[in-house]
């Protein structure tokens, strides 16, 4: 996070995830991926506004869900590039 000192702050992160097997039997190999996230926030008095861009490189990646009772493996796609905005008031 870089704070500009005038209420404005810039954040960023890079997350690298190695390939991993999924499920009890390790029957599915999920590929490695990297995520880049960027955020910009403004705070004044008790108010703040934050906008975050997640997965800005639009990486296609998957996550393993909990294996079901009979040993099947569920693999779910994760979100493409998307944006989140938050307005917050602290009292």
Short mmCIF file of N, CA and C in Angstrom, two decimals:
data_model
loop_
_atom_site.label_atom_id
_atom_site.label_comp_id
_atom_site.label_asym_id
_atom_site.label_seq_id
_atom_site.Cartn_x
_atom_site.Cartn_y
_atom_site.Cartn_z
N UNK A 1 0.84 -1.19 0.00
CA UNK A 1 0.00 0.00 0.00
C UNK A 1 0.88 1.24 0.00
N UNK A 2 0.53 2.18 -0.86
CA UNK A 2 1.21 3.47 -0.86
C UNK A 2 0.19 4.53 -0.49
N UNK A 3 0.47 5.23 0.60
CA UNK A 3 -0.42 6.29 1.09
C UNK A 3 0.13 7.63 0.60
N UNK A 4 -0.65 8.36 -0.18
CA UNK A 4 -0.21 9.64 -0.72
C UNK A 4 -0.25 10.75 0.33
N UNK A 5 -0.84 10.50 1.50
CA UNK A 5 -0.86 11.48 2.56
C UNK A 5 -1.99 12.48 2.49
N UNK A 6 -2.82 12.41 1.48
CA UNK A 6 -3.94 13.34 1.33
C UNK A 6 -5.29 12.61 1.37
N UNK A 7 -5.28 11.41 1.94
CA UNK A 7 -6.49 10.60 2.00
C UNK A 7 -6.54 9.54 0.92
N UNK A 8 -5.68 9.67 -0.09
CA UNK A 8 -5.66 8.75 -1.22
C UNK A 8 -4.60 7.67 -0.98
N UNK A 9 -4.94 6.42 -1.25
CA UNK A 9 -4.00 5.31 -1.09
C UNK A 9 -4.15 4.34 -2.25
N UNK A 10 -3.03 3.79 -2.69
CA UNK A 10 -2.99 2.82 -3.78
C UNK A 10 -2.49 1.49 -3.22
N UNK A 11 -3.19 0.41 -3.55
CA UNK A 11 -2.77 -0.91 -3.09
C UNK A 11 -2.62 -1.85 -4.28
N UNK A 12 -1.86 -2.88 -4.08
CA UNK A 12 -1.70 -3.88 -5.13
C UNK A 12 -1.18 -5.17 -4.54
N UNK A 13 -1.47 -6.26 -5.23
CA UNK A 13 -0.96 -7.55 -4.78
C UNK A 13 -0.81 -8.48 -5.98
N UNK A 14 0.14 -9.38 -5.85
CA UNK A 14 0.33 -10.46 -6.82
C UNK A 14 0.34 -11.75 -6.01
N UNK A 15 -0.49 -12.70 -6.43
CA UNK A 15 -0.60 -13.99 -5.74
C UNK A 15 -0.22 -15.08 -6.74
N UNK A 16 0.81 -15.85 -6.41
CA UNK A 16 1.21 -16.98 -7.24
C UNK A 16 0.80 -18.27 -6.54
N UNK A 17 0.09 -19.13 -7.26
CA UNK A 17 -0.36 -20.40 -6.71
C UNK A 17 0.22 -21.53 -7.57
N UNK A 18 0.91 -22.46 -6.93
CA UNK A 18 1.51 -23.58 -7.65
C UNK A 18 0.44 -24.59 -8.05
N UNK A 19 0.76 -25.43 -9.03
CA UNK A 19 -0.19 -26.47 -9.41
C UNK A 19 -0.42 -27.38 -8.21
N UNK A 20 -1.62 -27.94 -8.15
CA UNK A 20 -1.98 -28.78 -7.00
C UNK A 20 -2.97 -29.84 -7.43
N UNK A 21 -2.87 -30.99 -6.79
CA UNK A 21 -3.83 -32.06 -7.04
C UNK A 21 -5.10 -31.80 -6.25
N UNK A 22 -6.19 -32.32 -6.77
CA UNK A 22 -7.50 -32.11 -6.15
C UNK A 22 -8.12 -33.43 -5.75
N UNK A 23 -8.83 -33.42 -4.64
CA UNK A 23 -9.57 -34.61 -4.22
C UNK A 23 -8.72 -35.60 -3.45
N UNK A 24 -9.39 -36.59 -2.86
CA UNK A 24 -8.70 -37.62 -2.07
C UNK A 24 -7.77 -38.47 -2.92
N UNK A 25 -8.15 -38.73 -4.16
CA UNK A 25 -7.36 -39.62 -5.01
C UNK A 25 -6.31 -38.87 -5.82
N UNK A 26 -6.27 -37.55 -5.70
CA UNK A 26 -5.34 -36.73 -6.49
C UNK A 26 -5.50 -36.97 -7.99
N UNK A 27 -6.73 -37.20 -8.42
CA UNK A 27 -6.98 -37.56 -9.81
C UNK A 27 -7.00 -36.37 -10.76
N UNK A 28 -7.14 -35.17 -10.23
CA UNK A 28 -7.19 -33.98 -11.08
C UNK A 28 -6.04 -33.06 -10.68
N UNK A 29 -5.26 -32.62 -11.67
CA UNK A 29 -4.17 -31.69 -11.42
C UNK A 29 -4.62 -30.30 -11.84
N UNK A 30 -4.73 -29.41 -10.88
CA UNK A 30 -5.11 -28.03 -11.18
C UNK A 30 -3.85 -27.25 -11.55
N UNK A 31 -3.87 -26.52 -12.67
CA UNK A 31 -2.67 -25.81 -13.11
C UNK A 31 -2.34 -24.62 -12.21
N UNK A 32 -1.08 -24.21 -12.25
CA UNK A 32 -0.63 -23.03 -11.51
C UNK A 32 -1.25 -21.77 -12.13
N UNK A 33 -1.33 -20.72 -11.32
CA UNK A 33 -1.85 -19.45 -11.83
C UNK A 33 -1.32 -18.30 -10.99
N UNK A 34 -1.39 -17.11 -11.55
CA UNK A 34 -1.01 -15.88 -10.85
C UNK A 34 -2.15 -14.88 -10.96
N UNK A 35 -2.43 -14.21 -9.86
CA UNK A 35 -3.47 -13.19 -9.83
C UNK A 35 -2.86 -11.83 -9.51
N UNK A 36 -3.34 -10.80 -10.19
CA UNK A 36 -2.92 -9.43 -9.93
C UNK A 36 -4.16 -8.64 -9.53
N UNK A 37 -4.08 -7.97 -8.38
CA UNK A 37 -5.18 -7.16 -7.86
C UNK A 37 -4.67 -5.74 -7.61
N UNK A 38 -5.49 -4.74 -7.92
CA UNK A 38 -5.12 -3.34 -7.74
C UNK A 38 -6.29 -2.62 -7.08
N UNK A 39 -5.98 -1.74 -6.13
CA UNK A 39 -7.03 -1.00 -5.45
C UNK A 39 -6.67 0.46 -5.27
N UNK A 40 -7.69 1.28 -5.20
CA UNK A 40 -7.53 2.71 -4.95
C UNK A 40 -8.55 3.10 -3.90
N UNK A 41 -8.09 3.79 -2.87
CA UNK A 41 -9.00 4.18 -1.80
C UNK A 41 -8.85 5.64 -1.45
N UNK A 42 -9.93 6.22 -0.95
CA UNK A 42 -9.91 7.60 -0.48
C UNK A 42 -10.63 7.65 0.86
N UNK A 43 -9.99 8.29 1.84
CA UNK A 43 -10.56 8.41 3.18
C UNK A 43 -10.58 9.88 3.58
N UNK A 44 -11.73 10.29 4.12
CA UNK A 44 -11.86 11.65 4.64
C UNK A 44 -12.79 11.61 5.84
N UNK A 45 -12.29 12.10 6.95
CA UNK A 45 -13.03 12.08 8.21
C UNK A 45 -13.51 10.65 8.48
N UNK A 46 -14.80 10.45 8.60
CA UNK A 46 -15.34 9.12 8.90
C UNK A 46 -15.77 8.34 7.66
N UNK A 47 -15.56 8.90 6.48
CA UNK A 47 -15.99 8.28 5.23
C UNK A 47 -14.80 7.68 4.49
N UNK A 48 -15.05 6.59 3.79
CA UNK A 48 -14.03 6.05 2.89
C UNK A 48 -14.70 5.44 1.66
N UNK A 49 -14.00 5.52 0.56
CA UNK A 49 -14.44 4.94 -0.72
C UNK A 49 -13.28 4.11 -1.24
N UNK A 50 -13.56 2.87 -1.59
CA UNK A 50 -12.54 1.96 -2.10
C UNK A 50 -13.03 1.30 -3.37
N UNK A 51 -12.17 1.25 -4.38
CA UNK A 51 -12.45 0.54 -5.63
C UNK A 51 -11.30 -0.44 -5.84
N UNK A 52 -11.65 -1.70 -6.07
CA UNK A 52 -10.64 -2.74 -6.24
C UNK A 52 -10.90 -3.46 -7.56
N UNK A 53 -9.84 -3.64 -8.34
CA UNK A 53 -9.89 -4.46 -9.55
C UNK A 53 -9.21 -5.78 -9.22
N UNK A 54 -9.95 -6.87 -9.33
CA UNK A 54 -9.42 -8.19 -8.99
C UNK A 54 -9.19 -9.00 -10.26
N UNK A 55 -8.10 -9.75 -10.27
CA UNK A 55 -7.73 -10.57 -11.42
C UNK A 55 -7.65 -9.71 -12.68
N UNK A 56 -6.90 -8.63 -12.60
CA UNK A 56 -6.86 -7.65 -13.70
C UNK A 56 -6.30 -8.23 -15.00
N UNK A 57 -5.52 -9.30 -14.94
CA UNK A 57 -5.00 -9.92 -16.15
C UNK A 57 -5.97 -10.95 -16.73
N UNK A 58 -7.15 -11.08 -16.10
CA UNK A 58 -8.20 -11.99 -16.56
C UNK A 58 -7.71 -13.44 -16.67
N UNK A 59 -6.97 -13.86 -15.66
CA UNK A 59 -6.44 -15.22 -15.60
C UNK A 59 -7.60 -16.22 -15.47
N UNK A 60 -7.54 -17.29 -16.25
CA UNK A 60 -8.52 -18.38 -16.10
C UNK A 60 -7.92 -19.40 -15.15
N UNK A 61 -8.64 -19.63 -14.05
CA UNK A 61 -8.12 -20.57 -13.06
C UNK A 61 -9.28 -21.27 -12.36
N UNK A 62 -8.94 -22.35 -11.68
CA UNK A 62 -9.94 -23.22 -11.07
C UNK A 62 -9.56 -23.49 -9.63
N UNK A 63 -10.56 -23.85 -8.85
CA UNK A 63 -10.30 -24.28 -7.47
C UNK A 63 -11.04 -25.58 -7.24
N UNK A 64 -10.51 -26.34 -6.32
CA UNK A 64 -11.12 -27.60 -5.95
C UNK A 64 -12.17 -27.34 -4.89
N UNK A 65 -13.29 -28.00 -5.02
CA UNK A 65 -14.30 -27.95 -3.98
C UNK A 65 -14.10 -29.19 -3.11
N UNK A 66 -14.78 -29.25 -1.99
CA UNK A 66 -14.66 -30.42 -1.13
C UNK A 66 -15.12 -31.66 -1.89
N UNK A 67 -14.36 -32.75 -1.80
CA UNK A 67 -14.79 -33.99 -2.46
C UNK A 67 -16.12 -34.45 -1.88
N UNK A 68 -16.93 -35.06 -2.73
CA UNK A 68 -18.22 -35.52 -2.21
C UNK A 68 -18.05 -36.85 -1.48
N UNK A 69 -19.12 -37.31 -0.90
CA UNK A 69 -19.11 -38.49 -0.05
C UNK A 69 -18.62 -39.74 -0.77
N UNK A 70 -18.85 -39.81 -2.08
CA UNK A 70 -18.51 -41.01 -2.83
C UNK A 70 -17.18 -40.90 -3.56
N UNK A 71 -16.38 -39.87 -3.25
CA UNK A 71 -15.04 -39.77 -3.81
C UNK A 71 -14.94 -38.97 -5.09
N UNK A 72 -16.04 -38.46 -5.62
CA UNK A 72 -15.96 -37.64 -6.82
C UNK A 72 -15.28 -36.32 -6.54
N UNK A 73 -14.73 -35.72 -7.57
CA UNK A 73 -14.02 -34.46 -7.42
C UNK A 73 -14.79 -33.37 -8.15
N UNK A 74 -15.00 -32.26 -7.49
CA UNK A 74 -15.66 -31.11 -8.10
C UNK A 74 -14.63 -30.01 -8.27
N UNK A 75 -14.48 -29.52 -9.49
CA UNK A 75 -13.56 -28.42 -9.79
C UNK A 75 -14.40 -27.26 -10.29
N UNK A 76 -14.22 -26.10 -9.68
CA UNK A 76 -15.03 -24.93 -10.01
C UNK A 76 -14.19 -23.84 -10.66
N UNK A 77 -14.70 -23.22 -11.73
CA UNK A 77 -13.98 -22.07 -12.29
C UNK A 77 -14.13 -20.87 -11.37
N UNK A 78 -13.11 -20.06 -11.30
CA UNK A 78 -13.16 -18.83 -10.50
C UNK A 78 -13.51 -17.65 -11.40
N UNK A 79 -13.73 -16.51 -10.77
CA UNK A 79 -14.20 -15.33 -11.50
C UNK A 79 -13.14 -14.76 -12.44
N UNK A 80 -13.57 -14.26 -13.60
CA UNK A 80 -12.65 -13.52 -14.47
C UNK A 80 -12.38 -12.15 -13.84
N UNK A 81 -11.78 -11.26 -14.58
CA UNK A 81 -11.53 -9.90 -14.08
C UNK A 81 -12.86 -9.30 -13.61
N UNK A 82 -12.83 -8.68 -12.44
CA UNK A 82 -14.04 -8.06 -11.91
C UNK A 82 -13.65 -6.93 -10.95
N UNK A 83 -14.65 -6.14 -10.60
CA UNK A 83 -14.40 -4.93 -9.83
C UNK A 83 -15.33 -4.88 -8.62
N UNK A 84 -14.82 -4.32 -7.54
CA UNK A 84 -15.58 -4.20 -6.30
C UNK A 84 -15.46 -2.76 -5.83
N UNK A 85 -16.58 -2.18 -5.43
CA UNK A 85 -16.57 -0.82 -4.86
C UNK A 85 -17.22 -0.87 -3.50
N UNK A 86 -16.68 -0.07 -2.57
CA UNK A 86 -17.23 -0.05 -1.22
C UNK A 86 -17.22 1.39 -0.70
N UNK A 87 -18.36 1.81 -0.17
CA UNK A 87 -18.46 3.08 0.54
C UNK A 87 -18.70 2.74 2.00
N UNK A 88 -17.92 3.36 2.87
CA UNK A 88 -18.00 3.01 4.29
C UNK A 88 -18.03 4.27 5.15
N UNK A 89 -18.86 4.21 6.18
CA UNK A 89 -18.92 5.29 7.17
C UNK A 89 -18.66 4.68 8.55
N UNK A 90 -17.72 5.24 9.27
CA UNK A 90 -17.38 4.77 10.62
C UNK A 90 -17.90 5.75 11.65
N UNK A 91 -18.68 5.27 12.61
CA UNK A 91 -19.14 6.16 13.68
C UNK A 91 -18.81 5.60 15.03
#
